[in-house]
XYZ file of C-alpha atoms in Angstrom:
476
model
C 0.000 0.000 0.000
C 1.426 3.396 -0.919
C 1.520 5.932 1.917
C -0.987 8.799 1.667
C -1.936 11.772 3.795
C -5.366 10.465 4.776
C -4.228 8.298 7.691
C -1.126 7.570 9.773
C 1.575 5.844 7.740
C 3.759 3.018 9.009
C 6.801 1.376 7.449
C 7.262 -2.342 8.147
C 10.746 -3.779 7.607
C 11.098 -7.568 7.852
C 12.404 -10.249 5.524
C 9.780 -12.775 6.713
C 6.632 -12.486 4.611
C 4.322 -13.893 7.295
C 5.544 -11.326 9.860
C 4.995 -8.503 7.388
C 1.498 -9.783 6.664
C 0.573 -10.130 10.352
C 1.742 -6.608 11.160
C 0.025 -5.173 8.073
C -3.303 -6.782 8.988
C -3.056 -5.611 12.600
C -2.282 -2.033 11.603
C -4.930 -1.981 8.883
C -7.557 -2.756 11.528
C -6.294 0.306 13.387
C -6.861 2.461 10.278
C -3.144 2.798 9.656
C -1.753 2.667 6.123
C 1.358 0.560 5.699
C 4.256 -0.003 3.372
C 6.143 -3.289 3.838
C 9.719 -3.873 2.665
C 12.232 -6.666 3.217
C 15.661 -4.998 3.332
C 17.550 -2.128 4.896
C 18.179 -0.547 1.499
C 14.473 -0.606 0.649
C 13.654 0.994 4.001
C 16.075 3.865 3.427
C 14.718 4.384 -0.062
C 11.151 4.490 1.314
C 12.128 7.228 3.765
C 13.694 9.228 0.958
C 10.449 9.072 -1.019
C 7.843 9.676 1.699
C 7.074 10.498 5.321
C 6.202 7.880 7.924
C 4.678 8.254 11.368
C 5.962 4.916 12.660
C 8.509 2.295 11.688
C 8.638 -1.359 12.774
C 11.860 -3.100 11.853
C 13.273 -6.558 12.394
C 16.596 -6.725 14.185
C 18.244 -8.948 11.585
C 17.898 -7.966 7.939
C 19.499 -9.584 4.869
C 21.673 -6.553 4.125
C 22.318 -5.122 7.581
C 21.364 -4.658 11.206
C 18.109 -3.205 12.468
C 20.118 -0.953 14.783
C 21.605 0.714 11.700
C 18.095 1.650 10.614
C 17.288 2.926 14.129
C 20.318 5.224 13.987
C 19.434 6.349 10.449
C 15.864 7.262 11.442
C 16.912 9.044 14.641
C 19.416 11.127 12.704
C 17.394 12.018 9.607
C 13.757 11.520 10.617
C 13.605 12.179 14.400
C 9.824 12.755 14.254
C 9.269 9.059 13.473
C 9.198 6.601 16.411
C 10.879 3.319 15.525
C 10.230 -0.003 17.262
C 12.355 -3.112 16.889
C 11.129 -6.687 16.399
C 13.398 -9.035 18.337
C 13.702 -12.789 18.656
C 12.034 -14.458 21.646
C 14.100 -14.193 24.801
C 16.635 -11.755 23.317
C 16.658 -9.423 26.298
C 20.164 -8.133 25.530
C 19.124 -7.313 21.979
C 16.064 -5.465 23.195
C 18.129 -3.410 25.634
C 20.637 -2.587 22.877
C 17.852 -1.337 20.631
C 16.486 0.932 23.353
C 19.932 2.351 24.050
C 20.339 2.994 20.327
C 17.208 5.161 20.394
C 14.366 2.781 19.590
C 10.978 3.857 20.911
C 10.133 0.328 22.064
C 10.446 -3.303 21.046
C 8.173 -6.279 20.390
C 9.279 -9.903 20.645
C 8.578 -12.829 18.324
C 6.180 -14.547 18.174
C 4.316 -11.261 17.952
C 1.453 -10.809 20.395
C -1.239 -8.856 18.553
C -2.595 -7.089 21.644
C 0.910 -6.048 22.666
C 1.588 -4.809 19.148
C -1.608 -2.748 19.144
C -0.652 -1.199 22.467
C 2.819 -0.318 21.193
C 1.407 1.277 18.043
C -1.121 3.280 20.069
C 1.677 4.664 22.228
C 3.650 5.600 19.119
C 0.671 7.445 17.608
C 0.184 9.380 20.843
C 3.847 10.333 20.709
C 3.445 11.531 17.132
C 0.281 13.436 18.058
C -1.847 11.335 15.719
C -4.106 9.679 18.291
C -7.181 11.901 18.159
C -8.797 10.072 21.085
C -5.939 11.043 23.399
C -6.444 14.042 25.702
C -4.490 17.205 24.923
C -1.011 17.499 26.336
C -1.077 19.177 29.750
C 0.077 22.773 29.904
C 3.276 23.709 31.688
C 1.219 25.114 34.551
C -0.557 21.767 35.039
C 2.493 19.544 34.568
C 5.160 18.921 37.204
C 8.073 21.291 36.684
C 11.733 21.547 37.556
C 12.642 24.962 38.937
C 15.970 26.520 37.993
C 17.908 27.868 35.026
C 21.428 26.752 35.840
C 23.187 24.805 33.040
C 22.717 21.495 34.861
C 18.957 22.021 35.101
C 18.673 23.104 31.474
C 20.509 19.936 30.453
C 18.262 17.844 32.692
C 15.128 19.270 31.075
C 16.512 18.497 27.614
C 17.247 14.926 28.694
C 13.717 14.531 30.081
C 12.236 15.718 26.779
C 14.238 13.058 24.904
C 13.371 10.291 27.361
C 9.669 11.137 27.161
C 9.738 10.019 23.504
C 11.047 6.582 24.443
C 9.662 3.623 26.318
C 13.071 2.556 27.597
C 13.509 1.899 31.323
C 15.146 4.838 33.076
C 17.432 4.745 36.115
C 17.467 8.026 38.072
C 20.357 8.652 40.452
C 20.876 11.413 42.971
C 21.030 12.174 46.668
C 17.963 12.040 48.887
C 15.730 15.061 48.498
C 16.965 16.157 45.061
C 13.656 15.538 43.272
C 14.081 12.149 41.609
C 10.352 11.425 41.721
C 9.626 14.801 40.113
C 11.931 13.863 37.230
C 10.071 10.561 36.838
C 6.719 12.361 36.842
C 7.936 14.763 34.157
C 9.098 11.898 31.936
C 5.630 10.384 32.314
C 3.716 13.667 31.878
C 5.558 14.691 28.708
C 5.271 11.315 26.976
C 2.537 9.273 25.291
C 1.528 7.632 28.587
C 0.589 10.917 30.225
C -3.158 10.178 30.042
C -2.672 6.951 32.034
C -1.646 6.300 35.622
C 1.670 7.152 37.244
C 2.137 4.734 40.161
C 4.943 5.568 42.621
C 6.088 2.976 45.146
C 8.760 3.118 47.834
C 10.386 -0.311 47.645
C 11.838 0.043 51.120
C 8.422 0.596 52.714
C 6.876 -2.753 51.711
C 7.439 -5.734 54.057
C 9.320 -8.470 52.209
C 6.600 -11.066 52.872
C 4.001 -8.844 51.168
C 6.034 -7.749 48.159
C 4.821 -10.337 45.654
C 1.152 -9.681 46.373
C 1.714 -5.911 46.402
C 3.493 -5.896 43.052
C 1.524 -8.563 41.205
C -1.798 -8.725 43.083
C -3.576 -11.827 44.278
C -6.627 -13.968 43.588
C -9.478 -14.624 45.935
C -8.617 -17.478 48.311
C -4.888 -17.297 47.557
C -4.209 -16.977 51.274
C -6.059 -16.334 54.510
C -7.819 -12.999 54.284
C -7.841 -12.851 50.464
C -11.570 -12.221 50.148
C -11.540 -10.875 46.575
C -9.314 -10.545 43.521
C -7.001 -7.600 44.101
C -4.823 -5.948 41.449
C -1.209 -5.175 42.257
C 1.012 -2.240 41.403
C 1.796 -3.520 37.912
C -1.889 -3.904 37.058
C -2.673 -0.426 38.407
C 0.099 1.021 36.248
C -1.044 -0.841 33.106
C -0.767 1.571 30.186
C 1.154 4.025 32.361
C 4.341 4.250 34.388
C 5.537 2.369 37.479
C 8.080 4.352 39.498
C 10.218 2.177 41.783
C 11.801 4.490 44.336
C 14.728 3.123 46.360
C 14.850 0.030 44.154
C 18.096 -1.026 45.867
C 16.010 -2.018 48.895
C 14.333 -4.917 47.048
C 15.321 -8.348 48.404
C 16.998 -10.760 45.988
C 13.960 -13.045 45.816
C 11.795 -10.173 44.606
C 14.456 -9.006 42.163
C 14.140 -12.290 40.268
C 10.379 -11.915 39.903
C 10.660 -8.270 38.950
C 13.177 -9.124 36.232
C 10.821 -11.651 34.670
C 7.883 -9.246 34.790
C 9.899 -6.569 33.001
C 11.370 -8.906 30.387
C 8.203 -10.831 29.585
C 5.834 -7.898 30.112
C 3.543 -10.208 32.000
C 2.696 -10.900 35.635
C 1.200 -13.801 37.554
C -0.935 -12.756 40.537
C -0.537 -14.829 43.681
C -2.884 -17.816 43.378
C -3.313 -17.499 39.579
C -2.476 -20.251 37.105
C -1.788 -18.059 34.095
C 0.196 -14.920 33.412
C -1.487 -11.647 32.473
C 0.068 -9.279 29.948
C 0.802 -5.749 31.188
C 1.988 -2.649 29.368
C 4.071 -0.758 31.903
C 7.031 1.567 31.578
C 9.382 1.135 34.525
C 11.374 4.036 35.964
C 13.500 3.410 39.039
C 15.538 5.549 41.393
C 17.844 5.209 44.366
C 20.290 7.344 46.306
C 22.626 4.351 46.546
C 25.121 3.250 43.890
C 23.568 0.201 42.222
C 26.866 -0.778 40.600
C 28.389 -1.013 44.084
C 25.412 -3.056 45.288
C 25.938 -5.429 42.345
C 29.599 -5.836 43.312
C 28.543 -6.629 46.874
C 26.094 -9.251 45.674
C 23.026 -7.507 47.098
C 21.603 -6.559 43.696
C 21.285 -8.827 40.665
C 23.525 -7.893 37.761
C 20.972 -8.929 35.114
C 18.272 -6.760 36.711
C 20.724 -3.868 36.968
C 21.420 -3.932 33.237
C 17.719 -4.302 32.476
C 16.791 -1.268 34.570
C 19.818 0.850 33.711
C 19.093 1.260 30.008
C 19.299 5.041 30.321
C 20.771 6.718 33.403
C 19.798 10.226 34.524
C 21.551 12.065 37.338
C 19.779 14.745 39.372
C 22.329 17.229 40.769
C 22.329 18.135 44.471
C 21.199 21.605 45.492
C 24.703 22.696 46.552
C 25.815 22.315 42.907
C 23.162 24.758 41.682
C 23.069 27.476 44.321
C 21.927 30.036 41.739
C 18.551 28.247 41.694
C 17.918 28.649 45.439
C 16.208 32.054 45.073
C 13.734 30.746 42.481
C 13.116 27.575 44.469
C 12.527 29.567 47.640
C 9.993 31.838 45.948
C 8.071 28.861 44.540
C 8.063 27.006 47.890
C 6.874 30.101 49.767
C 4.039 30.561 47.255
C 2.973 26.950 47.803
C 3.138 27.369 51.589
C 1.010 30.512 51.381
C -1.682 28.558 49.533
C -1.423 25.657 51.979
C -1.665 27.900 55.053
C -4.229 30.225 53.420
C -2.117 33.316 53.892
C -3.238 36.545 52.244
C 0.065 36.821 50.426
C 3.240 34.804 50.164
C 6.038 35.855 52.523
C 9.550 36.451 51.223
C 13.053 36.277 52.632
C 15.183 39.214 53.615
C 18.449 39.659 51.746
C 20.399 38.356 54.751
C 18.166 35.276 55.034
C 18.546 34.467 51.352
C 22.311 34.912 51.581
C 22.366 32.438 54.464
C 20.509 29.861 52.394
C 22.738 30.376 49.360
C 25.837 29.779 51.502
C 24.478 26.615 53.103
C 25.434 23.178 51.730
C 21.973 21.536 52.126
C 22.778 17.885 52.934
C 19.028 17.232 52.713
C 18.713 19.095 49.386
C 15.337 20.499 48.292
C 13.419 18.491 50.872
C 15.478 20.153 53.599
C 14.885 23.582 52.043
C 11.147 22.925 52.131
C 11.314 21.953 55.810
C 13.390 25.020 56.703
C 10.980 27.374 54.963
C 7.868 25.726 56.410
C 9.215 26.170 59.934
C 10.288 29.736 59.186
C 6.841 30.685 57.883
C 5.264 29.222 61.004
C 7.665 30.957 63.398
C 7.634 34.340 61.692
C 4.602 36.602 61.949
C 5.868 39.107 59.361
C 5.696 39.172 55.583
C 9.486 39.349 55.497
C 11.269 36.330 56.971
C 14.495 37.341 58.690
C 17.603 35.203 59.097
C 16.889 34.594 62.792
C 13.876 32.453 61.914
C 16.030 30.327 59.651
C 18.396 29.777 62.573
C 15.512 28.636 64.725
C 14.246 26.419 61.929
C 17.564 24.759 61.261
C 20.455 25.226 63.715
C 22.714 23.688 61.050
C 22.536 26.940 59.076
C 25.104 28.470 61.419
C 27.666 25.692 60.935
C 28.487 26.452 57.300
C 29.196 22.779 56.683
C 25.860 21.042 56.623
C 27.127 18.511 59.134
C 25.068 18.069 62.256
C 28.037 16.695 64.082
C 30.165 19.738 63.353
C 27.550 22.010 64.933
C 27.915 20.311 68.304
C 30.700 20.847 70.839
C 32.647 17.945 72.183
C 32.697 18.985 75.824
C 31.478 16.223 78.141
C 28.786 16.495 80.778
C 25.408 16.687 79.007
C 22.450 17.821 81.105
C 18.998 18.568 79.662
C 20.312 18.661 76.091
C 23.186 21.033 76.922
C 26.835 20.556 77.852
C 28.467 22.022 80.929
C 29.548 25.127 79.016
C 25.970 25.897 77.971
C 26.178 24.731 74.354
C 23.828 22.169 72.742
C 24.913 18.596 73.228
C 26.244 16.630 70.236
C 23.595 14.857 68.184
C 23.628 11.259 67.060
C 24.954 11.437 63.500
C 23.636 7.964 62.745
C 20.087 9.344 62.666
C 18.613 11.075 59.626
C 18.660 14.848 59.380
C 14.977 15.361 60.188
C 15.231 13.259 63.359
C 18.342 15.160 64.442
C 16.641 18.528 64.029
C 13.540 17.422 65.908
C 15.642 15.963 68.722
C 17.564 19.219 69.089
C 14.366 21.305 69.077
C 12.767 19.037 71.658
C 15.807 19.269 73.941
C 16.015 23.062 73.709
C 12.313 23.552 74.318
C 12.320 21.114 77.229
C 15.278 22.905 78.816
C 13.560 26.293 78.421
C 10.321 25.000 79.925
C 12.163 23.599 82.930
C 14.101 26.852 83.416
C 10.838 28.848 83.318
C 8.942 26.397 85.555
C 6.743 25.393 82.580
C 5.432 28.909 82.016
C 4.998 28.775 78.244
C 4.892 32.549 77.788
C 8.223 32.972 79.579
C 9.681 29.924 77.808
C 8.790 31.406 74.405
C 10.480 34.664 75.364
C 13.487 32.726 76.666
C 13.771 30.928 73.302
C 13.311 34.168 71.357
C 10.141 33.035 69.574
C 6.466 33.973 69.757
C 4.023 32.168 72.005
C 2.135 31.002 68.908
C 5.320 29.542 67.447
C 6.077 27.700 70.693
C 2.573 26.275 70.816
C 2.950 25.045 67.214
C 6.280 23.385 67.990
C 4.903 21.706 71.118
C 2.008 20.271 69.125
C 4.175 19.079 66.241
C 6.744 17.481 68.539
C 4.042 15.854 70.695
C 5.113 17.697 73.822
C 1.690 18.952 74.928
């Protein structure tokens, strides 16, 4: 069939006549016009003569490699998504095609429903699926704040990844915004009208992981009163975000690998597998390559997940973005707290933030500003409220341990020379800050014989701020 302008056009490249016929019939039922060729040379000639909205190519062609065609299309016809047809069980080949720039892959023998799903995703990507909802505006989509070179590069990378279905591995320290990056990849791609399902792998008990990920059938175990879909089923057609994937036990890693490779799951208690169409994005603050070397993470799963790696820079490497981030966070806090207008930082307060190393990254910045807004009663937040929010701001190092003196003799949270006692550096930052606040407040209350008004004055904060801290810390 010769391509025309009346319907989406697809080029099929395969030297097996029965494969070409199967794909042509499937696409014809989707109102897609097709042109089928058998060689790499014929495919290149077809692209020179006409425009295609999708290309499906076999990996092995009589006169070349399917990856050569992928590279050719990405270079000269970047508007056209290209999917690769691979042999059954060729996981390495599939990964290679995705790294080369293929939109997706389909394995032989071709599953018609899986092929239809792949083609639908490609048409959405090309903007040719008229049943798909309009792309969300920038105001409605998740956004990365900042104009430093690293953030500009990150946004460009996200835009490229949104056009692919390849698994993505997001690295970065805790609190840098890895989930936001995953949400942007989802929101800017063809799956944006379907579900984005985030899951913290470290928060699921190991004995419940299989049923949580794959679901279970009624009667599969005591308490299974009805069929219940798992995370994969809920993300069908969309994206499954596996946060802290390094926390998965080895037994679950094996099952996850099979689900990703075969694109099918078997609920607990079921006899048959169920096909799922899920894009997997994972993230962790740990080094997966190191975990592989230690034997705590499977090497085959690592290479299956790490098709494309994206690094999110820490906040200390993009200090020029702190002002913009602060303004956006304060606007969000004003809406949350129903303030008449958003507060802003004084020049001295902003300077203090820009000089701080932020070991907790953006999450820590959010916590600092939320406390400061609560403690301050003015539209302008002064530096002193940042000190009360986060005592680490005065250390200049971002290390809780360095803020504490080493003198012995701790009484009521203070050492004998009147300074705060050292904190346990094995705890996380949030716990350390809360412990220090609790100790200081408790010491002030005891010194003022539990007169809250005097204790607030002793601490240098308002009575309202003290009452808020007592409630949040559970000290009422």
